[in-house]
Coordinates of C-alpha atoms and ligand atoms in Angstrom, one line a residue:
X19 CA -40.3 69.5 150.9
X20 CA -38.4 70.7 147.9
X21 CA -40.7 70.6 144.9
X22 CA -39.9 70.9 141.3
X23 CA -42.6 72.0 138.9
X24 CA -42.1 71.4 135.2
X25 CA -43.7 73.8 132.6
X26 CA -43.8 77.4 131.5
X27 CA -47.4 78.4 130.9
X28 CA -50.4 79.9 132.7
X29 CA -51.3 76.5 134.0
X30 CA -47.9 76.2 135.7
X31 CA -48.2 79.8 137.1
X32 CA -51.5 78.9 138.7
X33 CA -50.1 75.6 140.1
X34 CA -47.0 77.5 141.4
X35 CA -49.2 80.1 143.0
X36 CA -51.2 77.5 144.8
X37 CA -48.3 75.3 145.8
X38 CA -46.3 78.3 147.0
X39 CA -49.0 78.8 149.6
X40 CA -48.6 75.3 151.0
X41 CA -46.9 75.0 154.4
X42 CA -45.4 71.8 153.0
X43 CA -43.3 73.6 150.4
X44 CA -40.0 74.7 151.7
X45 CA -38.5 75.3 148.3
X46 CA -40.4 75.6 145.1
X47 CA -38.5 75.6 141.8
X48 CA -40.1 75.8 138.4
X49 CA -38.4 74.9 135.1
X50 CA -38.3 76.5 132.6
X51 CA -40.9 78.9 134.1
X52 CA -41.7 82.5 133.0
X53 CA -41.6 86.1 134.4
X54 CA -44.8 85.6 136.4
X55 CA -43.9 82.3 137.9
X56 CA -40.6 83.9 139.1
X57 CA -42.8 85.7 141.7
X58 CA -43.9 82.4 143.2
X59 CA -40.9 80.1 142.7
X60 CA -37.2 79.9 141.9
X61 CA -36.6 79.5 138.2
X62 CA -34.3 76.9 136.7
X63 CA -33.1 76.8 133.1
X64 CA -34.0 73.1 132.5
X65 CA -35.5 71.5 129.4
X66 CA -38.3 69.1 130.6
X67 CA -37.6 67.1 127.4
X68 CA -34.1 66.2 128.7
X69 CA -35.0 63.6 131.3
X70 CA -31.4 62.9 132.3
X71 CA -30.8 66.6 133.0
X72 CA -34.0 66.8 135.1
X73 CA -32.9 63.8 137.1
X74 CA -29.5 65.2 137.7
X75 CA -31.0 68.5 138.8
X76 CA -33.4 66.7 141.2
X77 CA -30.4 64.9 142.8
X78 CA -28.3 68.0 143.1
X79 CA -31.1 70.0 144.6
X80 CA -32.5 67.3 146.9
X81 CA -35.9 67.5 145.2
X82 CA -38.6 65.4 147.0
X83 CA -41.4 65.7 144.6
X84 CA -41.8 66.6 140.9
X85 CA -45.1 67.9 139.5
X86 CA -45.3 67.7 135.7
X87 CA -47.6 70.4 134.1
X88 CA -47.7 69.7 130.3
X89 CA -48.6 66.5 128.4
X90 CA -45.5 66.2 126.2
X91 CA -43.0 65.1 128.9
X92 CA -45.7 62.8 130.4
X93 CA -46.3 61.1 127.0
X94 CA -42.5 60.9 126.7
X95 CA -42.3 58.9 130.0
X96 CA -40.7 61.5 132.3
X97 CA -42.6 60.1 135.3
X98 CA -41.3 56.6 134.6
X99 CA -37.8 57.9 134.4
X100 CA -38.0 60.0 137.6
X101 CA -39.6 57.2 139.6
X102 CA -36.9 54.7 138.3
X103 CA -34.3 57.1 139.6
X104 CA -36.0 57.1 143.1
X105 CA -37.7 60.5 142.7
X106 CA -41.4 60.8 143.5
X107 CA -43.3 62.4 140.6
X108 CA -46.9 63.4 140.0
X109 CA -48.5 62.4 136.7
X110 CA -49.2 59.3 134.7
X111 CA -46.7 56.8 133.4
X112 CA -46.0 56.7 129.7
X113 CA -48.3 53.7 129.3
X114 CA -51.1 55.5 131.2
X115 CA -50.5 58.7 129.2
X116 CA -51.8 56.9 126.1
X117 CA -55.2 58.1 127.2
X118 CA -54.2 61.4 125.7
X119 CA -51.5 60.3 123.3
X120 CA -53.7 58.0 121.3
X121 CA -57.3 58.7 120.5
X122 CA -57.7 55.1 119.2
X123 CA -56.4 53.6 122.4
X124 CA -59.0 55.6 124.4
X125 CA -61.8 54.8 122.0
X126 CA -61.0 51.1 122.3
X127 CA -60.9 51.3 126.1
X128 CA -64.4 53.0 126.1
X129 CA -65.8 50.3 123.8
X130 CA -64.4 47.5 125.9
X131 CA -65.7 48.9 129.1
X132 CA -69.1 50.4 128.1
X133 CA -68.0 54.0 128.7
X134 CA -70.3 56.4 126.8
X135 CA -68.6 58.0 123.9
X136 CA -69.3 58.7 120.2
X137 CA -69.7 55.6 118.0
X138 CA -66.5 55.3 115.9
X139 CA -64.2 53.2 113.6
X140 CA -60.4 53.3 113.3
X141 CA -58.7 53.2 109.9
X142 CA -55.1 52.9 108.7
X143 CA -55.8 53.8 105.1
X144 CA -57.5 56.7 103.5
X145 CA -59.7 54.8 101.0
X146 CA -61.4 52.7 103.7
X147 CA -61.9 55.7 105.9
X148 CA -63.5 57.6 103.0
X149 CA -65.8 54.7 102.2
X150 CA -67.0 54.7 105.8
X151 CA -67.7 58.4 105.7
X152 CA -69.7 58.0 102.5
X153 CA -71.8 55.2 104.1
X154 CA -72.4 57.2 107.4
X155 CA -73.0 60.7 105.9
X156 CA -72.5 64.1 107.5
X157 CA -72.1 65.7 110.0
X158 CA -69.2 63.4 111.0
X159 CA -66.0 63.9 112.9
X160 CA -62.5 63.0 111.6
X161 CA -59.5 62.8 114.0
X162 CA -55.8 62.0 113.6
X163 CA -54.8 59.3 116.2
X164 CA -51.8 60.9 117.9
X165 CA -50.9 64.2 119.6
X166 CA -51.5 66.8 116.9
X167 CA -51.5 70.0 119.0
X168 CA -55.2 70.7 118.3
X169 CA -54.8 70.4 114.6
X170 CA -55.9 66.9 114.2
X171 CA -59.7 67.2 114.6
X172 CA -62.2 68.2 111.9
X173 CA -65.9 68.4 112.7
X174 CA -67.2 68.0 109.1
X175 CA -70.6 69.3 108.0
X176 CA -70.4 67.5 104.6
X177 CA -69.0 64.2 103.2
X178 CA -66.6 66.2 101.0
X179 CA -65.2 68.1 104.0
X180 CA -64.7 64.9 105.9
X181 CA -62.9 63.3 102.9
X182 CA -60.7 66.3 102.5
X183 CA -59.8 66.0 106.2
X184 CA -58.8 62.4 105.8
X185 CA -56.5 63.3 102.9
X186 CA -55.1 66.2 104.9
X187 CA -54.2 63.9 107.8
X188 CA -52.6 61.2 105.7
X189 CA -50.8 63.6 103.3
X190 CA -49.8 66.0 106.1
X191 CA -47.9 63.5 108.1
X192 CA -50.4 63.2 110.9
X193 CA -51.7 59.8 109.8
X194 CA -49.0 57.6 111.3
X195 CA -51.3 56.1 113.8
X196 CA -54.3 56.2 111.4
X197 CA -57.5 58.1 111.7
X198 CA -60.6 57.8 113.9
X199 CA -63.9 58.6 112.3
X200 CA -66.7 59.1 114.8
X201 CA -70.3 60.1 115.2
X202 CA -71.1 63.8 115.7
X203 CA -72.4 64.5 119.2
X204 CA -74.8 67.4 119.8
X205 CA -74.9 69.1 123.2
X206 CA -73.0 71.4 125.4
X207 CA -69.3 70.8 126.1
X208 CA -67.7 70.8 129.6
X209 CA -64.3 70.0 131.0
X210 CA -64.4 67.7 134.0
X211 CA -61.3 67.1 136.2
X212 CA -60.6 64.2 138.6
X213 CA -57.6 63.3 140.7
X214 CA -56.6 59.6 140.3
X215 CA -54.2 57.5 142.4
X216 CA -54.1 54.3 140.4
X217 CA -57.0 52.5 142.0
X218 CA -59.5 55.3 142.8
X219 CA -60.4 58.8 141.9
X220 CA -61.9 61.9 143.4
X221 CA -63.7 64.6 141.5
X222 CA -62.0 68.0 141.3
X223 CA -64.3 70.6 139.7
X224 CA -65.7 71.3 136.2
X225 CA -65.0 74.2 133.9
X226 CA -66.0 75.4 130.5
X227 CA -63.6 77.0 128.0
X228 CA -63.7 78.9 124.8
X229 CA -61.7 77.6 121.9
X230 CA -62.4 80.1 119.1
X231 CA -60.1 83.1 118.9
X232 CA -62.8 85.8 118.3
X233 CA -66.0 87.1 120.0
X234 CA -69.2 85.1 119.4
X235 CA -67.1 81.9 119.2
X236 CA -65.9 82.8 115.7
X237 CA -62.5 82.5 114.1
X238 CA -59.8 79.9 114.3
X239 CA -59.4 77.2 117.0
X240 CA -56.9 78.0 119.8
X241 CA -55.5 76.1 122.7
X242 CA -58.1 77.8 124.8
X243 CA -58.8 81.6 124.9
X244 CA -60.8 81.8 128.1
X245 CA -62.5 79.7 130.8
X246 CA -64.8 79.7 133.8
X247 CA -65.7 77.4 136.7
X248 CA -68.0 76.0 137.8
X249 CA -69.7 74.9 134.6
X250 CA -73.4 75.5 135.0
X251 CA -74.2 72.4 132.8
X252 CA -72.3 70.2 135.3
X253 CA -74.9 69.8 137.9
X254 CA -74.1 67.6 140.9
X255 CA -76.1 64.8 139.3
X256 CA -74.2 65.2 136.0
X257 CA -70.8 65.2 137.9
X258 CA -71.8 62.0 139.7
X259 CA -72.8 60.3 136.4
X260 CA -69.5 61.4 135.0
X261 CA -67.6 59.8 137.9
X262 CA -69.6 56.6 137.8
X263 CA -70.0 56.1 134.1
X264 CA -66.7 57.5 132.7
X265 CA -63.9 58.3 135.2
X266 CA -64.1 55.3 137.6
X267 CA -64.6 52.7 134.9
X268 CA -61.5 54.2 133.2
X269 CA -59.4 54.0 136.3
X270 CA -60.5 50.4 136.9
X271 CA -59.8 49.4 133.3
X272 CA -56.3 51.0 133.4
X273 CA -55.5 49.2 136.7
X274 CA -56.7 45.9 135.3
X275 CA -54.5 46.3 132.3
X276 CA -51.5 46.7 134.5
X277 CA -51.1 50.4 133.6
X278 CA -52.7 52.1 136.6
X279 CA -53.6 55.8 136.0
X280 CA -52.2 58.3 138.5
X281 CA -52.5 62.0 138.0
X282 CA -55.1 64.5 136.8
X283 CA -57.6 63.0 134.4
X284 CA -59.2 65.7 132.3
X285 CA -62.4 64.5 130.6
X286 CA -63.6 66.6 127.7
X287 CA -67.3 65.9 127.7
X288 CA -70.3 66.5 125.6
X289 CA -73.4 66.8 127.8
X290 CA -76.0 65.2 125.5
X291 CA -79.7 64.5 125.9
X292 CA -78.6 61.0 127.1
X293 CA -76.1 62.4 129.6
X294 CA -72.3 62.8 129.6
X295 CA -70.3 61.3 126.7
X296 CA -66.5 61.4 126.5
X297 CA -65.0 63.3 123.7
X298 CA -61.4 62.9 124.7
X299 CA -59.1 62.5 127.7
X300 CA -56.2 64.7 128.6
X301 CA -53.7 63.5 131.1
X302 CA -53.0 66.8 132.9
X303 CA -54.7 70.0 134.0
X304 CA -56.3 72.0 131.1
X305 CA -54.9 75.4 130.3
X306 CA -56.6 77.8 131.0
X307 CA -59.1 75.7 133.0
X308 CA -56.4 75.0 135.7
X309 CA -56.2 78.7 136.4
X310 CA -59.8 79.0 137.4
X311 CA -59.7 75.7 139.3
X312 CA -56.8 76.8 141.4
X313 CA -58.5 80.0 142.3
X314 CA -61.5 78.1 143.5
X315 CA -59.6 75.4 145.4
X316 CA -59.7 76.1 149.2
X317 CA -57.7 73.1 150.3
X318 CA -53.9 72.7 150.1
X319 CA -53.0 71.2 146.7
X320 CA -49.7 69.6 147.7
X321 CA -51.0 66.9 150.0
X322 CA -53.6 66.0 147.4
X323 CA -51.0 65.6 144.7
X324 CA -48.9 63.5 147.1
X325 CA -51.8 61.3 148.0
X326 CA -52.5 60.7 144.3
X327 CA -48.8 59.7 143.8
X328 CA -48.8 57.5 146.9
X329 CA -52.1 55.7 146.1
X330 CA -53.9 56.9 149.2
X331 CA -56.6 59.2 147.8
X332 CA -59.4 57.0 149.1
X333 CA -60.4 59.0 152.1
X334 CA -59.2 62.4 150.8
X335 CA -61.5 65.3 150.8
X336 CA -61.0 68.6 148.9
X337 CA -62.9 71.8 149.6
X338 CA -63.8 74.4 147.1
X339 CA -65.0 78.0 147.2
X340 CA -68.5 78.1 145.7
X341 CA -67.9 81.4 144.0
X342 CA -67.2 81.4 140.3
X343 CA -63.8 82.3 138.7
X344 CA -63.3 83.3 135.1
X345 CA -60.2 83.9 133.1
X346 CA -59.6 86.0 130.0
X347 CA -56.6 85.0 127.9
X348 CA -54.7 88.0 126.4
X349 CA -52.8 86.8 123.4
X350 CA -50.3 88.4 120.9
X351 CA -52.0 89.7 117.8
X352 CA -51.8 87.1 115.1
X353 CA -52.3 84.1 117.5
X354 CA -53.1 81.3 116.8
X355 CA -51.2 82.0 113.6
X356 CA -47.8 83.7 113.6
X357 CA -47.1 86.5 116.0
X358 CA -44.3 88.7 117.2
X359 CA -42.5 88.3 120.6
X360 CA -40.8 91.0 122.7
X361 CA -43.4 93.7 123.0
X362 CA -43.6 95.5 126.4
X363 CA -46.5 95.0 128.8
X364 CA -47.4 97.8 131.3
X365 CA -50.0 98.3 133.9
X366 CA -49.9 94.8 135.4
X367 CA -49.7 96.0 139.0
X368 CA -52.6 98.4 138.6
X369 CA -54.6 95.6 137.1
X370 CA -53.8 93.1 139.8
X371 CA -54.8 95.7 142.5
X372 CA -58.5 95.3 141.6
X373 CA -60.4 93.4 144.2
X374 CA -61.0 89.7 143.2
X375 CA -58.4 89.9 140.4
X376 CA -55.4 87.6 139.9
X377 CA -53.1 87.6 136.9
X378 CA -51.2 84.5 135.8
X379 CA -48.5 84.7 133.1
X380 CA -48.8 82.3 130.2
X381 CA -46.0 83.5 128.0
X382 CA -43.8 86.3 129.3
X383 CA -40.2 87.0 129.9
X384 CA -38.2 89.7 131.7
X385 CA -36.1 92.0 129.5
X386 CA -34.2 94.8 131.2
X387 CA -36.5 94.5 134.2
X388 CA -39.6 94.8 132.1
X389 CA -42.2 92.2 131.3
X390 CA -42.4 91.4 127.6
X391 CA -44.6 89.0 125.6
X392 CA -42.8 85.7 124.9
X393 CA -45.5 83.5 123.4
X394 CA -48.9 83.3 121.7
X395 CA -51.0 83.1 124.8
X396 CA -49.4 85.7 127.1
X397 CA -51.5 86.6 130.1
X398 CA -54.5 85.0 132.0
X399 CA -56.4 87.8 133.6
X400 CA -58.7 86.2 136.2
X401 CA -61.6 87.5 138.1
X402 CA -63.5 86.0 141.0
X403 CA -67.0 87.2 142.2
X404 CA -70.3 86.2 143.7
X405 CA -71.6 85.5 140.2
X406 CA -70.0 84.8 136.8
X407 CA -71.2 88.3 135.8
X408 CA -69.2 89.9 138.6
X409 CA -66.2 87.7 138.0
X410 CA -66.3 88.7 134.3
X411 CA -66.7 92.4 135.1
X412 CA -63.7 92.3 137.4
X413 CA -61.5 90.4 134.8
X414 CA -62.3 93.0 132.1
X415 CA -61.7 95.9 134.4
X416 CA -58.2 94.5 134.9
X417 CA -57.8 93.9 131.2
X418 CA -58.6 97.6 130.6
X419 CA -55.7 98.6 132.9
X420 CA -53.2 96.6 131.0
X421 CA -51.3 98.6 128.4
X422 CA -50.3 96.3 125.7
X423 CA -51.2 97.5 122.2
X424 CA -49.7 94.4 120.6
X425 CA -52.1 92.1 122.4
X426 CA -55.8 91.2 122.0
X427 CA -58.5 89.3 123.9
X428 CA -62.1 88.3 123.5
X429 CA -64.6 90.6 125.2
X430 CA -67.3 87.9 125.8
X431 CA -65.6 85.2 127.9
X432 CA -68.3 83.4 129.9
X433 CA -71.2 84.7 127.8
X434 CA -73.3 81.4 128.1
X435 CA -73.0 81.5 131.9
X436 CA -73.7 85.2 132.1
X437 CA -76.8 84.7 129.9
X438 CA -78.0 82.0 132.3
X439 CA -77.7 84.5 135.2
X440 CA -79.6 87.2 133.5
X441 CA -83.1 87.7 134.9
X442 CA -85.7 86.1 132.6
Ligands
AMP528 P1 -60.8 66.8 120.6 O1 -59.4 67.3 120.2 O2 -61.1 65.4 120.5 O3 -61.2 67.4 122.0 O4 -61.8 67.7 119.7 C1 -61.7 69.0 119.6 C2 -63.1 69.6 119.5 O5 -63.8 69.1 118.4 C3 -63.9 69.3 120.7 O6 -63.7 70.2 121.8 C4 -65.3 69.4 120.2 O7 -65.7 70.8 120.1 C5 -65.2 68.9 118.8 N1 -65.6 67.5 118.7 C6 -64.7 66.4 118.8 N2 -65.4 65.3 118.7 C7 -66.7 65.6 118.5 C8 -67.9 64.8 118.3 N3 -67.8 63.4 118.3 N4 -69.0 65.4 118.1 C9 -69.1 66.8 118.1 N5 -68.0 67.6 118.3 C10 -66.8 67.0 118.5

């Protein structure tokens, strides 16, 4: 098969690495890709936002299957457009991608189908939202309805903070779809992934990520600065409850509404005293969770993605390595604020030579034959091991071999899981 992968980050490098190993992949092309992905796939200079250009490229290159990495093209309907042009594509339709694109849509679906989630109300004007916050008190959570690149959620510890967040959303141009105000959930967070084919779903694996930029989970929120899998809090029983109470009812509800969900469903969960509750859905693999999932996946990924697209997942079975994988994100200094591009990165080969280490590129480019930083999140330095502690030690041994003074990383990725492993 000729396969086109759309995207340019660490998630796509991990997907390309896994798909390149498939006997089904004759030709693997990634657009727009990065310097690391270029080791696994041909690179094409295509903009995934330009659907007509992607379709023309697929026809010219006899592409059999398109795998879409990021959410923006999915929410813009690239799968609908590809399928309408007769090209098989992996990922949800535009209508199904509303599970990520609209928090209000997802909350209403949960309410209508008894799916456990935080109690909530939706508002289209600031005054009514503020009155509700006053009546409920703090802590309370305020969210912009639409895609806000992680900037649209405020977990407020006071009524004043929640009200300021409501003003910020409406005044800052994020309030077009209104706001959702919801109950604060206490517990431990986990990311759970399932593969869906429109009528059924199979579990992938779970992971936990770190969102704050600095050690000890301090500093500003990021798109994800490290992750590990499996997630100790996701026991087999908790994973089964998540499938039965959250994922499968969602797949059934989407099918019943005439907008069947195909693709990866990423459930952001809070594991509360009452069990798993849905915080949010994403309609694609998480980044950097995908990186640790791909390292742990033993089975071929390509037939699984094809089965999801073709609606024949029912009897599918995926096998996983039980050993943990952990990834440390190396980011450009300044991230998630402003940062410089173009600094040189050395030592990557020496770092990758360490046993149990794999390095995925998240934001790199080639300049005069050298790898340079080309984004905020730049490298995913991954370690595998018999324990999370060993995976962590290997990842940091590799980090220490990378010469990149303009970059930084947290030194404590996986600390909760490592603490659990420590002898009492
Ligand atoms: P979201 O973009 O909806 O995933 O929210 C971003 C982050 O805000 C989550 O990863 C949680 O850490 C936190 N959060 C969101 N909703 C809640 C909630 N209802 N209770 C507690 N924390 C929340």
